[in-house]
XYZ file of C-alpha atoms in Angstrom:
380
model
C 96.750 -13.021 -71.395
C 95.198 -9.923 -72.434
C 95.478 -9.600 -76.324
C 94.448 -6.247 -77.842
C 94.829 -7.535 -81.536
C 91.510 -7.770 -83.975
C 91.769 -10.569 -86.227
C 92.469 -10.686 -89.698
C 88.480 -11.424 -89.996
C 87.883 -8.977 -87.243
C 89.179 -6.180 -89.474
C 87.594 -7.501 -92.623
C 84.797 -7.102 -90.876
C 85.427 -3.114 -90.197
C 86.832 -2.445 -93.144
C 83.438 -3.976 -94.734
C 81.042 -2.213 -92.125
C 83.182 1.165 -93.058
C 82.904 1.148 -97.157
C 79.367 0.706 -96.653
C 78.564 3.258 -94.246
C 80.175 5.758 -96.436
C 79.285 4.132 -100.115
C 75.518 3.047 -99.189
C 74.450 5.202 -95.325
C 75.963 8.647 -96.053
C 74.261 9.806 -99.185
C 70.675 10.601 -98.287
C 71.326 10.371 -94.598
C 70.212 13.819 -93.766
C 67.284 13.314 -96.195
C 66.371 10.332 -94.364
C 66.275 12.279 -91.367
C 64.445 15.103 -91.836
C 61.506 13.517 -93.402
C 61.617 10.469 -90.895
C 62.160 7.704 -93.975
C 63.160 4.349 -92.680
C 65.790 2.901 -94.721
C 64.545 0.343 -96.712
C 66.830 -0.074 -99.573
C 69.981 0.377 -97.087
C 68.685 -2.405 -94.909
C 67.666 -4.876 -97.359
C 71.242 -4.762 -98.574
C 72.690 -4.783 -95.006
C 70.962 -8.405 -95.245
C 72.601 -9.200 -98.275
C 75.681 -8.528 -97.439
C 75.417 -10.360 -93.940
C 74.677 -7.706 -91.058
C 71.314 -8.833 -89.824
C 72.112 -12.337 -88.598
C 76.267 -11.987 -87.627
C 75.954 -14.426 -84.989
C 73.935 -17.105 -85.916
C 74.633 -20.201 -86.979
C 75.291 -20.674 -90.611
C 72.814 -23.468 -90.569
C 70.101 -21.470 -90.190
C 71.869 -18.560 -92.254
C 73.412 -16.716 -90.583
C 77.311 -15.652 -89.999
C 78.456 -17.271 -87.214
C 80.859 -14.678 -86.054
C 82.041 -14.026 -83.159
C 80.133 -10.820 -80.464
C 83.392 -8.673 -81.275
C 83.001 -8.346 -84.659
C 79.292 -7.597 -84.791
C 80.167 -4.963 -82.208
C 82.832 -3.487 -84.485
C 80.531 -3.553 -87.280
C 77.621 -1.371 -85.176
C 80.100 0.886 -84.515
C 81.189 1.341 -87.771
C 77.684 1.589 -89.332
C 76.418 3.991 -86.000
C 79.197 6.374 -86.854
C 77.050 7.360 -90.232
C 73.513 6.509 -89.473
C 72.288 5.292 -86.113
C 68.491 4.739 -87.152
C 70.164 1.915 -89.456
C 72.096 0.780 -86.837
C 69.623 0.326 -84.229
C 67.513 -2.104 -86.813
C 70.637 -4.500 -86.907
C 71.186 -4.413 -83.336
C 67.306 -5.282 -82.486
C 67.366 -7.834 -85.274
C 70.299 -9.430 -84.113
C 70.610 -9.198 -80.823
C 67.226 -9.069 -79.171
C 65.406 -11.206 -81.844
C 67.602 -13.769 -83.788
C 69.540 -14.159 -80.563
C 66.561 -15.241 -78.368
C 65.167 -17.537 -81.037
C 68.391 -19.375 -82.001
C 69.202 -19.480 -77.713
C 65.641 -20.389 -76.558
C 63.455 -21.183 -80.028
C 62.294 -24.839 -81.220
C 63.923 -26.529 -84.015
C 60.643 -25.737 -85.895
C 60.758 -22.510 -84.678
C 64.204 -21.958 -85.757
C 63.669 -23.196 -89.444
C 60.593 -21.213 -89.707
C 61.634 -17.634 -88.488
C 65.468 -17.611 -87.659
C 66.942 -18.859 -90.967
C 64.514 -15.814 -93.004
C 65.410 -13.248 -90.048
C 69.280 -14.474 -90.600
C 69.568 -13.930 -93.966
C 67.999 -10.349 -93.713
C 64.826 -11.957 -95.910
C 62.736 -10.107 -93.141
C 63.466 -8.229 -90.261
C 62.374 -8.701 -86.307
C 60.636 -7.062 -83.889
C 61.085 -7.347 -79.977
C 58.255 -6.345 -78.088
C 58.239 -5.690 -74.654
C 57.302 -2.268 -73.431
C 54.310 -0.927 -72.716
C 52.214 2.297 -72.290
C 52.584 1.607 -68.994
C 55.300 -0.700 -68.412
C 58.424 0.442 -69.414
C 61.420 0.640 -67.114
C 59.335 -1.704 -64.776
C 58.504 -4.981 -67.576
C 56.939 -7.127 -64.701
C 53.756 -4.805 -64.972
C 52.538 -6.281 -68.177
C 48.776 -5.718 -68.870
C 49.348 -7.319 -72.382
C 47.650 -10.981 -71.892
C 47.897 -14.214 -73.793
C 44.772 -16.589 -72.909
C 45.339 -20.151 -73.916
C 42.319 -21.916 -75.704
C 43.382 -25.090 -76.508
C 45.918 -24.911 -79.165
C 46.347 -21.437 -79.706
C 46.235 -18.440 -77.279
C 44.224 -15.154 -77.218
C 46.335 -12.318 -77.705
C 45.493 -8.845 -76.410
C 46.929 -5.273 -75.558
C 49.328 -2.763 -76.748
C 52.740 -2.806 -77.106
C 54.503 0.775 -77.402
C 58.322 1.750 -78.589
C 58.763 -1.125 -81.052
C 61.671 -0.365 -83.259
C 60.949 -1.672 -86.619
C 57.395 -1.368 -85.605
C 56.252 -1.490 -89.301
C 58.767 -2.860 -91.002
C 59.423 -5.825 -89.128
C 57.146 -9.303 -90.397
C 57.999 -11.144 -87.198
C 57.529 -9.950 -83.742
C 58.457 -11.274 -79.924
C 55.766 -10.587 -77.952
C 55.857 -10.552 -73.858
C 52.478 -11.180 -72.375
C 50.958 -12.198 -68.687
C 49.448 -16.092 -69.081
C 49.214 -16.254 -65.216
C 48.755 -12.454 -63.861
C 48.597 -14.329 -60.337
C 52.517 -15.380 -60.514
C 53.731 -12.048 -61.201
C 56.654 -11.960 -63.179
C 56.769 -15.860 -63.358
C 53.429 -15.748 -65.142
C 54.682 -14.142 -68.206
C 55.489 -15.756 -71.570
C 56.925 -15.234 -74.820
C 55.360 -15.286 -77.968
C 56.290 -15.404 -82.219
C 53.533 -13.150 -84.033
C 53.590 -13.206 -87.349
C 52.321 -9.676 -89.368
C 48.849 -10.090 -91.070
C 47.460 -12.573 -88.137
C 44.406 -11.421 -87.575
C 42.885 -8.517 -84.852
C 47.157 -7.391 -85.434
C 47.507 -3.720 -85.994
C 50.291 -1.497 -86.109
C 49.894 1.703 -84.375
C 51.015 5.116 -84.621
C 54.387 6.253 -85.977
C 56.668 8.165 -83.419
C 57.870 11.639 -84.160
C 61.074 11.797 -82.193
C 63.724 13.668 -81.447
C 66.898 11.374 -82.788
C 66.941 8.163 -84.917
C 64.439 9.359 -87.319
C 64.730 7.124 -89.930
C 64.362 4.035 -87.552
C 60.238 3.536 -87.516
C 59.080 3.200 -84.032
C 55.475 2.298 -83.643
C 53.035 1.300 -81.267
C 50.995 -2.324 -82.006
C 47.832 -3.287 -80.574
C 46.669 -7.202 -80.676
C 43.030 -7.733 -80.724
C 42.106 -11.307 -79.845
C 44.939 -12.574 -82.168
C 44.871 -16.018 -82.124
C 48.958 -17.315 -81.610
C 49.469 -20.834 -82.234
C 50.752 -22.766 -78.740
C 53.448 -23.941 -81.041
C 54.718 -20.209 -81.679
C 55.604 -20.013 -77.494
C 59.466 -19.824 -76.858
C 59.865 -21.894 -73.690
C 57.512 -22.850 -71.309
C 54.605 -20.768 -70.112
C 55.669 -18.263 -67.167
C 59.695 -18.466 -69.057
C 58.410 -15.309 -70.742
C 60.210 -12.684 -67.625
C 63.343 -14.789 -68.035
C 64.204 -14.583 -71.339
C 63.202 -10.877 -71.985
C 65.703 -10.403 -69.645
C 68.699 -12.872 -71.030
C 68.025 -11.030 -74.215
C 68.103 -7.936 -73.321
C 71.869 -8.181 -71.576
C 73.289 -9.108 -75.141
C 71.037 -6.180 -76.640
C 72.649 -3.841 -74.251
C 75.926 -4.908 -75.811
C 74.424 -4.212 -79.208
C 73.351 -0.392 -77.904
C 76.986 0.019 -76.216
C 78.545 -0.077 -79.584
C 75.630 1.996 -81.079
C 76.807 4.651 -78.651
C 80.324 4.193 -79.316
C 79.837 4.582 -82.756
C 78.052 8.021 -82.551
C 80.463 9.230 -80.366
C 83.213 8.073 -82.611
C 81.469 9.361 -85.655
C 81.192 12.874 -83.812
C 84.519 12.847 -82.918
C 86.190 11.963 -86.164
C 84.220 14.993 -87.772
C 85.205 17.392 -85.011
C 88.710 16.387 -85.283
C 88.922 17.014 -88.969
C 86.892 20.098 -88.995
C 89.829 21.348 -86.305
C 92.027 21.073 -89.275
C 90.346 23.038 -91.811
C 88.572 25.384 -89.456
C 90.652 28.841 -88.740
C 90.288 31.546 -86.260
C 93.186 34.202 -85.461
C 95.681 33.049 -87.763
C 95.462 29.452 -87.150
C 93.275 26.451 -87.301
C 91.503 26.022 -83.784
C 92.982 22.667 -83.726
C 95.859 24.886 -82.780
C 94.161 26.517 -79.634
C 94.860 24.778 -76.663
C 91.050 25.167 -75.586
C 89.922 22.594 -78.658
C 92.687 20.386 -78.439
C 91.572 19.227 -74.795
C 88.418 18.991 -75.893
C 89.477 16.480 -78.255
C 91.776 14.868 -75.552
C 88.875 14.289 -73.675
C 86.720 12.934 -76.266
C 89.167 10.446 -77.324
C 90.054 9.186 -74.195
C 86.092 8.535 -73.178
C 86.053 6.423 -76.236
C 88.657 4.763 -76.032
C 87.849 3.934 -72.334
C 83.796 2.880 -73.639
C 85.489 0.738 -75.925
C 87.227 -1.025 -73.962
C 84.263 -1.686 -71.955
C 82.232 -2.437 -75.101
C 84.622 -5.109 -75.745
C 85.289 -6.508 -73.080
C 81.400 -7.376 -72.544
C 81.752 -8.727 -75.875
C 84.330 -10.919 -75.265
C 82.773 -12.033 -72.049
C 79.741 -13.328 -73.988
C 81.856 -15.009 -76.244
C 84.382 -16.750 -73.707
C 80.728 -17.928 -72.400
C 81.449 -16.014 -69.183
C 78.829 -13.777 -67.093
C 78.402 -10.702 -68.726
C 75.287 -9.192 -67.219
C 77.180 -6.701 -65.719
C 79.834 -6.023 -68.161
C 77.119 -5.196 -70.378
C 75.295 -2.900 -68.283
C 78.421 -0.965 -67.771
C 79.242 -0.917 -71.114
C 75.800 0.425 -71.980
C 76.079 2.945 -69.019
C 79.087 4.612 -69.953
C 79.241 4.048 -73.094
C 75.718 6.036 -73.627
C 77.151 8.685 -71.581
C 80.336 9.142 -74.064
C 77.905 9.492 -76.893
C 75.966 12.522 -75.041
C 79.406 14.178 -73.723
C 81.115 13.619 -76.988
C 77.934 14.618 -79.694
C 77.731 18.172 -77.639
C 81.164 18.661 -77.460
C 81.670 17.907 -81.329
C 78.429 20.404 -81.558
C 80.813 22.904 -80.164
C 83.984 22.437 -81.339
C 82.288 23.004 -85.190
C 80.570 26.426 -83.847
C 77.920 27.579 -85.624
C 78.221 25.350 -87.944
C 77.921 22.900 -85.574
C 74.042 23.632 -85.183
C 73.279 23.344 -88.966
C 72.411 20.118 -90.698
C 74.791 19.780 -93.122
C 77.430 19.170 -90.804
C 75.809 15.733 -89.372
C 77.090 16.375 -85.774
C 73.609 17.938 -84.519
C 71.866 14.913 -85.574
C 74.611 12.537 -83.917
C 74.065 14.567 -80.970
C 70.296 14.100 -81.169
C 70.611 10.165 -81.802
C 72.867 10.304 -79.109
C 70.218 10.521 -76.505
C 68.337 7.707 -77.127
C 71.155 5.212 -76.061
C 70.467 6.338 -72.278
C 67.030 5.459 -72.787
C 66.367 2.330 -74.793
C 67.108 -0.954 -74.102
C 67.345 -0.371 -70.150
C 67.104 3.320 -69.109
C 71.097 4.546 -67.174
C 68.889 4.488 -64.017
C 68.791 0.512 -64.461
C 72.249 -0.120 -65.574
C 72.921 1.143 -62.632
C 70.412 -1.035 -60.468
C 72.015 -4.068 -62.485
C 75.418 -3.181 -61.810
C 74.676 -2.360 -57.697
C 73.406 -5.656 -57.675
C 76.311 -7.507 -59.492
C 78.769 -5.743 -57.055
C 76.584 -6.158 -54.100
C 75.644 -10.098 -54.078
């Protein structure tokens, strides 16, 4: 039976995601963007108030809500401030997800129930300066001396890169097994030879602080692995086809956002007598952008509920990523347009929604491998 109804805790949820994005994300937003300030204050009471561990267990602090609401609340927070968004998503889908999933007990009480509760945010570190797209080619390396292991190379794109205090590392233990000789790894900020790199200057998500690290013989306790040795390939992966839920509704939310303020500037907005929502050339534009979102949210949700119903979702999520991404480009330009002139000045928000908009076809699995992911799902 297909049911289309949110649930009473569902919407509590949005309506809760909603009030904040417009009491606590909108003022200072294009201040925060502009001078590249991560939002510290705006996070720390995102944890308060339960948005940086949704999912997890409430034994170990978290929410334990279901994937549909935490995509309704991305959305709902991405439609205001994307950079703010994209901390949430990493923290709970990439980092607290792969601990609670695939950590020890120990593990769990020591890092999930503080990365839950928003006490500390996460960091999931994968890429490299030369290994992006293709993660198998990891020249990061973890050498195991006795109890601990020797940790060293450079990690590059890390999202909360300086503001996280614990980070999943992917290294090589076994460079002869290829992709079955890489682990996973908790590091902890302020372990020794641990140094975060540069600061990004990018084009969109300004306020979110991507940095490169670089480990120096850092010495990571064997009891800090996640799995066995060589499971390191394996769970990147598993992680990263909830994340790409958490980035689908990222999207969706920017294109929403976009949409929303093209719609009402269409209103106010008047040319020849009559507002342009009145011209037949801006009201298909807004056809079109609200049946793409309504068709990536569907898709969005359905990936959700997938993961939830404990289906496969692999490549529900990629397509949800995929298109969804997509939405948020066609959408942010249109919206760009539809406002004009105006459209290109800050004060409006939609330039920057169209420059955060980008980043979803990039991160977290470029389109290009969405698409590999989804030929082989269809294919096999």
């Amino acid at each position: 039976m297909l049911n289309f109804q949110l649930s009473e805790e569902q919407l509590a949820v949005q309506e809760a995601a909603r009030d904040f994005a417009q009491s606590e994300l909108l003022p200072g937003v294009i201040d925060r963007d502009t001078e590249a300030r991560f939002p510290t204050e705006q996070i720390q009471k995102m944890g308060a108030l339960g948005f940086m561990g949704m999912m997890v267990d409430p034994n170990f602090g978290g929410g334990g809500m279901d994937t549909i609401s935490y995509v309704i609340a991305m959305e709902e927070l991405s439609k205001i401030d994307a950079s703010a968004s994209v901390s949430m998503s990493v923290n709970n889908s990439l980092v607290c997800w792969g601990l609670e999933k695939y950590g020890t007990e120990a593990q769990k009480q020591t890092y999930l129930t503080k990365l839950a509760t928003g006490e500390v945010l996460g960091a999931f570190c994968l890429s490299e300066p030369e290994a992006g797209s293709d993660a198998t080619s990891q020249q990061t390396t973890a050498v195991l001396q006795g109890d601990y292991y020797l940790l060293n190379g450079t990690k590059n794109w890390i999202t909360n890169g300086s503001s996280a205090s614990i980070y999943l590392v992917i290294a090589q233990t076994d460079p002869s097994k290829g992709h079955k000789g890489i682990s996973a790894f908790i590091v902890e900020k302020g372990m020794d030879g641990f140094v975060v790199g540069k600061k990004e200057d990018k084009l969109g998500i300004r306020g979110s602080d991507t940095h490169s690290l670089l480990f120096t013989d850092v010495k990571v306790p064997v009891k800090n692995r996640i799995g066995a040795e060589g499971f390191g390939f394996t769970f990147a992966m598993e992680t990263l086809n909830g994340g790409r839920i958490g980035i689908a509704a990222q999207a969706l939310g920017i294109a929403s956002g976009a949409y929303e303020l093209a719609l009402a500037y269409s209103k106010e907005r008047k040319t020849f007598g009559k507002p342009i929502s009145q011209h037949q050339a801006i009201q298909f534009k807004l056809a079109d952008m609200a049946t793409q979102i309504e068709a990536a949210r569907l898709l969005v949700y359905k990936s959700a509920w997938l993961k939830d119903q404990g289906k496969e979702y692999a490549q529900a999520s990629a397509m949800a990523k995929l298109y969804a991404s997509e939405v948020a480009m066609n959408v942010t330009v249109e919206a760009v347009q539809v406002h004009g002139g105006y459209g290109y000045v800050k004060e409006y928000h939609v330039e920057r929604l169209m420059r955060d908009a980008k980043i979803t076809q990039i991160y977290e699995g470029t389109s290009e491998i969405q698409r590999i992911v989804i030929s082989r799902g269809i294919l096999k």
